[in-house]
Amino acid sequence: MASTYWTGGTSGDFYDVKNWSTGASPTTYHDVSIFGTSSTVTAEAVASTASATAVPSLTIGAYGTLDITASSCQSSASSPVFSTSAFQVFQYGSIVIDTASAVQLGDINVMSGTLTIENNRSNVFMGDGSRLNGDGTLNLINSTFGSQTASINVENSMHITLSGNSTMYTGYLTTGVSVSFDSKSSEQFFLNGSDGSVDTKFSGVSSKTQFGITANTGETPLSASYVKNTDGSYSLVVQESDNHTLTLNSVTMASGYTPGTLAITQDKSGNYLISDTSANSGNSGNHCGGHGGHWGHHDGNSSGHNGNSGWSGHDGHSGWSGHDGHSGWSGHDGHSGWNGHNGSSTGCGDHGSSWGWGWGSGGCDYSSSIQQIISSWNSAFSSCKGWQSSNCGGSNWYGGNSTQAGSAWNCSSSWGQQSGSHGCFSSSGQSSSHSQTPVTHNTSHWGC
């Protein structure tokens, strides 16, 4: 079979024929290989241009890297910006997918190196088997891999890391040998409800970590609790319908976190989420601003409200317009982030809100909200979406109270929409774009 290998003689462009041993496009060959020679002599190719031609077989050798950054507004599972029918990644080799567009990874793979997916929400697809094989590492950064109806089967010798508000959907008894969470951001890890005893080692679990059970597995979780093991780790025991029990045998908590009472809720797709309802609630008077902070509460004056702090800290905690119990910029009725509203929230509305993420943390930890704000801005300003961000949830940017409807970036309302007593900009009208000038209306600017 015809093959070609990377020389990188001219540039880092994957599609530049001068970078290949045969002097021809790699898409015309069956086997395409990228190898380095050592940790100091590496090889890196960048696929920055969308291509409709699949690479039949892709090999990333030791110290080789393929960066996939191509973008297309018209990309889909059937029309990806990059595709391969089969791939293998050697130890010390890596594939990095850093695009929101569709990428197809094919049916056959062996992963001894690293696959990293960044800034991509359920737009990286496997073949019919939807399986990652080998003993390598899958890194998710601000990404979602898999979906409710298309879970990813991860061989139980592979490692998984999640950071930057990522979500993973795994299949039946295929959850990897280890899963590591970033305790500073909100991560979700979905399992198949038909699982019984799961030996995957979970680490870095915090109050922001949510385990989930997909809705289409036929099991309904009824209760969940942590049981401490003799080695200091915990077991997560989930009692389900039909007298079925799902147990995660090895869960290690992040430093300083002790699990509390767990609650089971459903997201908009009907998936079940297991969350800690008692952690980090009721924090006040902390170093983030303390008792009686400033920057203005909803009446527009400069003192904190009800003994708590932050910019527009209101009724219990801190953050810009932190409202009714938790933190974040316009954290509202129990959660954090810009318009974290009435329940768990994700960027631009995956769980019913826009411009926000995660559970309230007493006003101290803004990093999760900041990360999601950046992600939402990148999405809103993308060339594919213009000013409008898709799939926005049920609250607008700095919009009003719990009766509000609509969302940021013109999904059904925009800057300044107010339907209650806590709107932060104009109390009437909608803007056709983001350019409306913020005004005060019986409230204070940046502090309603």
Coordinates of C-alpha atoms in Angstrom, one line a residue:
M1 CA 0.0 0.0 0.0
A2 CA 1.2 3.5 -0.9
S3 CA 2.5 5.5 2.1
T4 CA 4.1 8.9 2.8
Y5 CA 5.8 10.3 5.9
W6 CA 6.2 13.8 7.2
T7 CA 9.4 15.7 6.6
G8 CA 8.3 19.2 7.5
G9 CA 10.8 20.7 5.1
T10 CA 8.8 23.9 4.3
S11 CA 6.2 24.6 6.9
G12 CA 3.9 23.1 9.4
D13 CA 1.0 22.8 7.0
F14 CA -0.4 19.3 6.9
Y15 CA -1.6 19.8 3.3
D16 CA 1.6 21.3 1.9
V17 CA 3.0 18.7 -0.5
K18 CA 6.6 20.0 0.2
N19 CA 6.3 18.7 3.8
W20 CA 5.9 15.1 2.7
S21 CA 8.4 12.5 1.6
T22 CA 6.7 11.8 -1.7
G23 CA 6.1 15.5 -2.6
A24 CA 2.4 14.9 -3.0
S25 CA -0.7 15.6 -1.0
P26 CA -1.1 13.2 2.0
T27 CA -4.7 12.7 1.1
T28 CA -3.7 10.7 -2.0
Y29 CA -1.9 8.0 0.1
H30 CA -3.3 5.1 2.1
D31 CA -0.8 5.4 5.0
V32 CA 0.2 8.8 6.4
S33 CA 2.8 8.9 9.2
I34 CA 4.2 11.7 11.4
F35 CA 7.2 10.8 13.5
G36 CA 9.7 12.8 15.6
T37 CA 13.0 11.4 16.7
S38 CA 13.3 12.6 20.3
S39 CA 11.8 14.9 22.9
T40 CA 14.0 17.7 21.5
V41 CA 13.6 16.8 17.8
T42 CA 9.8 16.7 17.4
A43 CA 7.5 16.7 14.4
E44 CA 4.3 18.8 14.3
A45 CA 1.8 19.1 11.5
V46 CA -1.1 21.5 11.5
A47 CA -4.3 20.8 9.6
S48 CA -5.8 24.3 9.5
T49 CA -7.7 23.9 6.2
A50 CA -10.9 22.0 5.9
S51 CA -10.6 18.9 3.7
A52 CA -13.4 16.7 2.3
T53 CA -11.0 13.9 1.6
A54 CA -10.5 11.4 4.4
V55 CA -7.1 10.0 5.3
P56 CA -7.5 6.2 5.2
S57 CA -4.9 5.4 7.8
L58 CA -3.1 7.9 10.0
T59 CA -0.1 7.1 12.2
I60 CA 1.3 9.5 14.8
G61 CA 4.6 8.2 16.0
A62 CA 6.7 8.9 19.0
Y63 CA 7.3 12.7 19.4
G64 CA 4.9 13.4 16.5
T65 CA 1.9 15.7 16.8
L66 CA -1.0 16.5 14.5
D67 CA -3.0 19.7 15.4
I68 CA -6.4 19.8 13.8
T69 CA -7.6 23.5 13.9
A70 CA -9.6 23.7 10.6
S71 CA -13.0 25.4 10.9
S72 CA -16.1 25.5 8.8
C73 CA -19.6 26.8 9.4
Q74 CA -21.1 24.0 7.3
S75 CA -19.3 21.1 9.1
S76 CA -21.3 18.1 10.3
A77 CA -20.8 14.5 11.1
S78 CA -21.2 13.7 7.4
S79 CA -19.1 16.7 6.3
P80 CA -16.2 17.1 8.8
V81 CA -13.3 19.4 8.4
F82 CA -10.9 16.5 9.0
S83 CA -11.5 12.8 8.8
T84 CA -9.6 9.5 9.0
S85 CA -10.9 6.0 8.7
A86 CA -8.3 4.6 11.1
F87 CA -5.6 6.0 13.3
Q88 CA -2.9 4.9 15.8
V89 CA -1.0 7.1 18.2
F90 CA 2.3 5.8 19.6
Q91 CA 3.6 6.5 23.1
Y92 CA 4.8 10.2 23.2
G93 CA 2.7 10.9 20.1
S94 CA -0.4 13.1 20.1
I95 CA -3.4 14.3 18.2
V96 CA -4.8 17.7 19.3
I97 CA -8.3 18.7 18.1
D98 CA -8.7 22.4 18.8
T99 CA -11.8 23.4 16.7
A100 CA -15.5 23.7 17.3
S101 CA -16.1 22.1 13.9
A102 CA -16.8 18.5 13.2
V103 CA -13.9 15.9 13.1
Q104 CA -14.4 12.3 12.2
L105 CA -11.9 9.8 13.8
G106 CA -13.1 6.6 12.2
D107 CA -13.7 3.1 13.3
I108 CA -10.3 1.6 14.1
N109 CA -7.8 3.0 16.5
V110 CA -5.0 2.2 18.9
M111 CA -4.1 4.9 21.5
S112 CA -0.8 4.6 23.4
G113 CA -0.2 8.3 23.2
T114 CA -2.5 11.3 23.8
L115 CA -5.8 12.5 22.2
T116 CA -6.7 16.0 23.4
I117 CA -10.0 17.7 22.5
E118 CA -10.3 21.4 23.1
N119 CA -13.2 23.8 22.7
N120 CA -15.5 21.3 21.0
R121 CA -19.0 20.4 22.1
S122 CA -20.0 16.9 20.9
N123 CA -18.6 17.5 17.5
V124 CA -15.8 14.9 17.5
F125 CA -17.2 11.6 16.1
M126 CA -16.0 8.0 16.2
G127 CA -17.1 5.3 13.8
D128 CA -19.8 2.8 14.4
G129 CA -18.0 1.2 17.3
S130 CA -17.5 4.5 19.1
R131 CA -14.6 3.0 20.9
L132 CA -11.2 4.2 22.0
N133 CA -8.6 1.4 22.4
G134 CA -5.2 1.2 24.0
D135 CA -3.5 2.5 27.2
G136 CA -3.1 6.1 26.3
T137 CA -4.7 9.3 27.6
L138 CA -7.8 11.2 26.5
N139 CA -7.8 14.9 27.6
L140 CA -10.9 17.0 27.4
I141 CA -10.5 20.8 27.8
N142 CA -13.7 22.9 27.6
S143 CA -15.3 20.1 25.6
T144 CA -18.0 17.5 25.4
F145 CA -17.2 14.1 24.0
G146 CA -20.1 11.8 23.1
S147 CA -23.7 12.4 23.7
Q148 CA -26.8 10.9 25.3
T149 CA -27.4 8.7 22.2
A150 CA -23.8 8.2 21.1
S151 CA -21.7 7.4 24.1
I152 CA -17.9 6.7 23.8
N153 CA -16.6 3.3 24.9
V154 CA -13.3 3.9 26.5
E155 CA -11.2 0.8 27.0
N156 CA -10.5 0.1 30.7
S157 CA -6.8 0.6 30.3
M158 CA -7.0 4.2 29.1
H159 CA -6.8 7.4 31.2
I160 CA -9.3 10.3 31.0
T161 CA -8.8 13.9 32.3
L162 CA -11.5 16.6 32.3
S163 CA -10.9 20.3 32.8
G164 CA -12.3 23.7 31.8
N165 CA -16.0 22.7 32.2
S166 CA -16.0 19.4 30.2
T167 CA -18.5 16.6 29.8
M168 CA -17.9 12.9 29.0
Y169 CA -20.5 10.3 28.0
T170 CA -19.2 6.7 28.4
G171 CA -20.7 3.4 27.5
Y172 CA -21.5 0.2 29.3
L173 CA -18.5 -0.8 31.5
T174 CA -16.2 1.2 29.4
T175 CA -15.1 4.1 31.5
G176 CA -11.3 3.9 31.4
V177 CA -8.9 2.8 34.1
S178 CA -8.7 6.3 35.6
V179 CA -10.6 9.6 35.4
S180 CA -9.2 12.8 36.8
F181 CA -11.3 16.0 37.3
D182 CA -10.3 19.6 37.6
S183 CA -11.6 20.6 41.0
K184 CA -11.6 24.3 39.9
S185 CA -14.2 23.9 37.2
S186 CA -17.5 22.2 36.7
E187 CA -17.2 18.7 35.1
Q188 CA -19.8 16.1 34.2
F189 CA -19.2 12.4 33.7
F190 CA -22.0 10.2 32.4
L191 CA -22.2 6.5 32.9
N192 CA -24.5 3.8 31.6
G193 CA -27.2 3.1 34.2
S194 CA -26.9 -0.7 33.6
D195 CA -23.3 -0.7 35.0
G196 CA -23.0 -2.6 38.2
S197 CA -19.6 -2.4 40.0
V198 CA -17.2 0.1 38.3
D199 CA -13.5 -0.2 39.3
T200 CA -12.4 3.0 37.4
K201 CA -10.3 5.2 39.8
F202 CA -11.9 8.7 39.9
S203 CA -9.8 11.5 41.4
G204 CA -10.1 15.2 42.0
V205 CA -13.8 15.0 42.7
S206 CA -15.2 18.2 44.2
S207 CA -18.5 19.9 44.9
K208 CA -18.5 21.0 41.2
T209 CA -18.2 17.4 39.9
Q210 CA -21.4 15.9 38.7
F211 CA -21.8 12.2 37.9
G212 CA -24.6 11.4 35.5
I213 CA -26.6 8.5 34.2
T214 CA -27.9 8.8 30.7
A215 CA -31.7 8.7 30.3
N216 CA -31.8 6.0 27.6
T217 CA -30.3 3.1 29.5
G218 CA -33.6 2.0 31.2
E219 CA -32.5 2.7 34.7
T220 CA -33.9 5.4 37.0
P221 CA -31.6 6.5 39.9
L222 CA -33.6 6.8 43.1
S223 CA -30.9 7.8 45.6
A224 CA -27.2 8.3 45.8
S225 CA -24.7 8.5 48.7
Y226 CA -20.9 8.3 49.3
V227 CA -19.6 5.6 51.6
K228 CA -16.1 6.0 53.0
N229 CA -13.6 3.2 52.3
T230 CA -10.9 2.0 54.6
D231 CA -8.2 3.6 52.4
G232 CA -9.7 7.1 52.7
S233 CA -11.4 7.0 49.3
Y234 CA -15.1 6.7 48.8
S235 CA -17.6 4.6 47.0
L236 CA -20.5 6.2 45.3
V237 CA -23.5 4.0 45.7
V238 CA -26.5 4.7 43.4
Q239 CA -29.8 2.9 44.1
E240 CA -31.8 2.5 40.9
S241 CA -35.1 1.2 39.8
D242 CA -35.7 -2.6 39.6
N243 CA -33.5 -3.1 42.7
H244 CA -30.4 -2.4 40.7
T245 CA -27.3 -0.8 42.3
L246 CA -24.6 1.1 40.5
T247 CA -21.4 1.5 42.5
L248 CA -18.2 3.5 41.8
N249 CA -15.7 1.7 44.0
S250 CA -12.9 4.2 44.1
V251 CA -13.6 7.9 44.3
T252 CA -10.9 10.2 45.7
M253 CA -11.9 13.7 46.7
A254 CA -10.1 16.9 45.9
S255 CA -8.0 18.4 48.8
G256 CA -10.2 20.1 51.3
Y257 CA -13.5 18.7 50.1
T258 CA -15.7 16.4 52.2
P259 CA -18.8 15.2 50.4
G260 CA -22.3 16.0 51.8
T261 CA -25.8 15.2 50.8
L262 CA -26.4 14.2 47.2
A263 CA -29.4 15.1 45.1
I264 CA -30.6 13.6 41.8
T265 CA -32.0 16.0 39.2
Q266 CA -32.6 15.8 35.5
D267 CA -31.3 18.0 32.8
K268 CA -33.3 19.2 29.8
S269 CA -32.5 16.0 27.9
G270 CA -33.8 13.8 30.7
N271 CA -30.4 12.7 31.8
Y272 CA -29.9 12.2 35.6
L273 CA -27.3 14.3 37.4
I274 CA -25.9 13.5 40.9
S275 CA -24.9 16.7 42.7
D276 CA -23.7 17.6 46.1
T277 CA -26.3 20.1 47.5
S278 CA -24.6 20.8 50.8
A279 CA -21.1 21.7 49.8
N280 CA -20.0 25.4 49.7
S281 CA -23.4 26.7 50.6
G282 CA -24.1 29.4 53.2
N283 CA -20.7 31.0 53.0
S284 CA -20.6 34.6 54.0
G285 CA -18.2 37.2 55.4
N286 CA -15.2 35.5 53.7
H287 CA -12.0 37.0 52.3
C288 CA -13.7 37.9 49.0
G289 CA -15.3 40.9 50.5
G290 CA -16.5 39.9 53.9
H291 CA -19.4 41.3 55.8
G292 CA -21.0 44.4 54.3
G293 CA -19.0 44.5 51.0
H294 CA -19.5 47.2 48.5
W295 CA -20.0 48.0 44.8
G296 CA -23.8 48.4 45.2
H297 CA -26.7 46.1 45.8
H298 CA -30.1 46.1 43.9
D299 CA -31.2 49.5 45.3
G300 CA -28.2 51.1 43.8
N301 CA -26.3 52.1 47.0
S302 CA -22.8 51.3 47.9
S303 CA -23.3 48.9 50.8
G304 CA -23.6 45.1 50.8
H305 CA -27.0 43.6 51.4
N306 CA -27.9 41.2 54.2
G307 CA -24.4 40.9 55.5
N308 CA -22.6 39.7 52.4
S309 CA -20.3 41.0 49.8
G310 CA -19.4 41.3 46.1
W311 CA -20.5 43.4 43.3
S312 CA -24.2 43.5 43.6
G313 CA -24.1 40.9 46.3
H314 CA -27.8 40.3 47.2
D315 CA -29.6 38.2 49.8
G316 CA -26.9 35.9 50.9
H317 CA -23.7 35.7 48.9
S318 CA -21.3 37.4 46.7
G319 CA -20.4 38.1 43.1
W320 CA -21.7 40.5 40.5
S321 CA -25.4 40.4 41.2
G322 CA -25.0 37.3 43.3
H323 CA -28.7 36.7 44.2
D324 CA -30.5 34.4 46.7
G325 CA -27.8 32.2 47.9
H326 CA -24.8 31.8 45.7
S327 CA -22.1 33.5 43.7
G328 CA -21.0 34.8 40.4
W329 CA -21.8 37.6 38.1
S330 CA -25.5 37.7 38.2
G331 CA -25.5 34.4 40.0
H332 CA -29.3 34.0 40.6
D333 CA -31.4 31.8 42.8
G334 CA -28.8 29.3 43.7
H335 CA -26.0 29.1 41.2
S336 CA -23.2 31.0 39.8
G337 CA -21.9 32.7 36.6
W338 CA -23.5 35.4 34.5
N339 CA -27.1 34.6 34.9
G340 CA -26.6 31.2 36.6
H341 CA -30.4 30.7 37.1
N342 CA -32.6 28.3 39.1
G343 CA -30.6 25.1 38.8
S344 CA -27.4 23.8 37.4
S345 CA -26.1 26.0 34.6
T346 CA -23.7 25.8 31.7
G347 CA -22.4 28.1 29.0
C348 CA -25.1 29.6 26.9
G349 CA -27.9 27.6 28.3
D350 CA -27.2 23.8 28.2
H351 CA -29.0 23.6 31.5
G352 CA -31.4 26.5 31.3
S353 CA -29.2 29.6 31.6
S354 CA -26.8 31.7 29.6
W355 CA -23.4 33.1 30.4
G356 CA -22.8 31.0 33.5
W357 CA -21.6 27.8 34.9
G358 CA -21.6 25.8 38.1
W359 CA -22.6 25.8 41.6
G360 CA -22.3 28.8 43.9
S361 CA -19.2 28.9 46.0
G362 CA -19.7 31.8 48.4
G363 CA -18.2 34.3 46.0
C364 CA -14.5 33.2 46.2
D365 CA -14.0 31.1 43.1
Y366 CA -14.6 33.1 39.9
S367 CA -12.4 31.0 37.7
S368 CA -15.2 28.7 36.5
S369 CA -17.4 31.5 35.5
I370 CA -14.6 33.4 33.8
Q371 CA -13.7 30.3 31.8
Q372 CA -17.3 29.9 30.6
I373 CA -17.7 33.6 29.8
I374 CA -14.6 33.3 27.6
S375 CA -16.0 30.2 25.9
S376 CA -19.4 31.9 25.4
W377 CA -17.8 35.0 23.9
N378 CA -15.7 32.9 21.5
S379 CA -18.9 31.2 20.4
A380 CA -20.9 34.4 20.1
F381 CA -18.3 36.2 18.1
S382 CA -17.5 33.2 15.8
S383 CA -17.7 33.8 12.1
C384 CA -20.3 31.0 11.9
K385 CA -22.7 32.5 14.4
G386 CA -22.1 36.3 14.1
W387 CA -23.6 38.0 17.1
Q388 CA -26.1 35.1 17.8
S389 CA -25.2 32.2 20.0
S390 CA -27.2 29.0 19.4
N391 CA -29.0 26.9 21.9
C392 CA -29.2 29.6 24.5
G393 CA -31.2 28.8 27.6
G394 CA -33.9 30.4 29.6
S395 CA -32.3 33.6 30.9
N396 CA -30.8 36.7 29.4
W397 CA -27.6 38.5 30.0
Y398 CA -28.2 40.6 33.1
G399 CA -31.9 39.9 32.7
G400 CA -34.4 40.1 35.5
N401 CA -35.8 37.8 38.1
S402 CA -37.1 34.2 38.1
T403 CA -40.0 35.0 35.8
Q404 CA -37.7 36.0 33.0
A405 CA -37.5 34.2 29.7
G406 CA -35.1 34.5 26.8
S407 CA -31.4 34.5 26.5
A408 CA -28.3 36.5 25.6
W409 CA -27.1 37.3 22.1
N410 CA -30.6 37.7 20.6
C411 CA -31.9 34.2 21.0
S412 CA -35.1 35.7 22.1
S413 CA -34.0 38.7 24.1
S414 CA -30.8 40.5 24.5
W415 CA -29.0 43.1 26.5
G416 CA -31.1 45.0 28.9
Q417 CA -34.2 42.8 28.9
Q418 CA -35.9 42.9 32.3
S419 CA -39.0 41.2 33.5
G420 CA -38.6 41.7 37.2
S421 CA -37.2 43.9 39.9
H422 CA -33.6 42.9 39.5
G423 CA -32.7 43.7 35.9
C424 CA -29.4 45.4 35.5
F425 CA -29.7 47.5 32.4
S426 CA -32.8 49.0 30.8
S427 CA -36.1 47.8 32.0
S428 CA -37.9 47.9 28.7
G429 CA -37.3 46.9 25.1
Q430 CA -35.0 44.6 23.3
S431 CA -31.9 45.4 21.3
S432 CA -31.4 43.9 17.9
S433 CA -27.7 43.4 18.6
H434 CA -25.2 43.6 21.3
S435 CA -24.5 47.3 20.7
Q436 CA -27.2 48.8 22.8
T437 CA -25.8 51.2 25.3
P438 CA -26.4 50.1 28.9
V439 CA -28.6 52.6 30.7
T440 CA -29.7 52.9 34.3
H441 CA -33.4 52.8 35.1
N442 CA -34.3 53.3 38.7
T443 CA -31.2 51.2 39.5
S444 CA -27.5 51.8 39.6
H445 CA -25.2 51.0 36.6
W446 CA -23.5 47.6 37.2
G447 CA -25.3 47.2 40.5
C448 CA -29.1 46.8 40.3

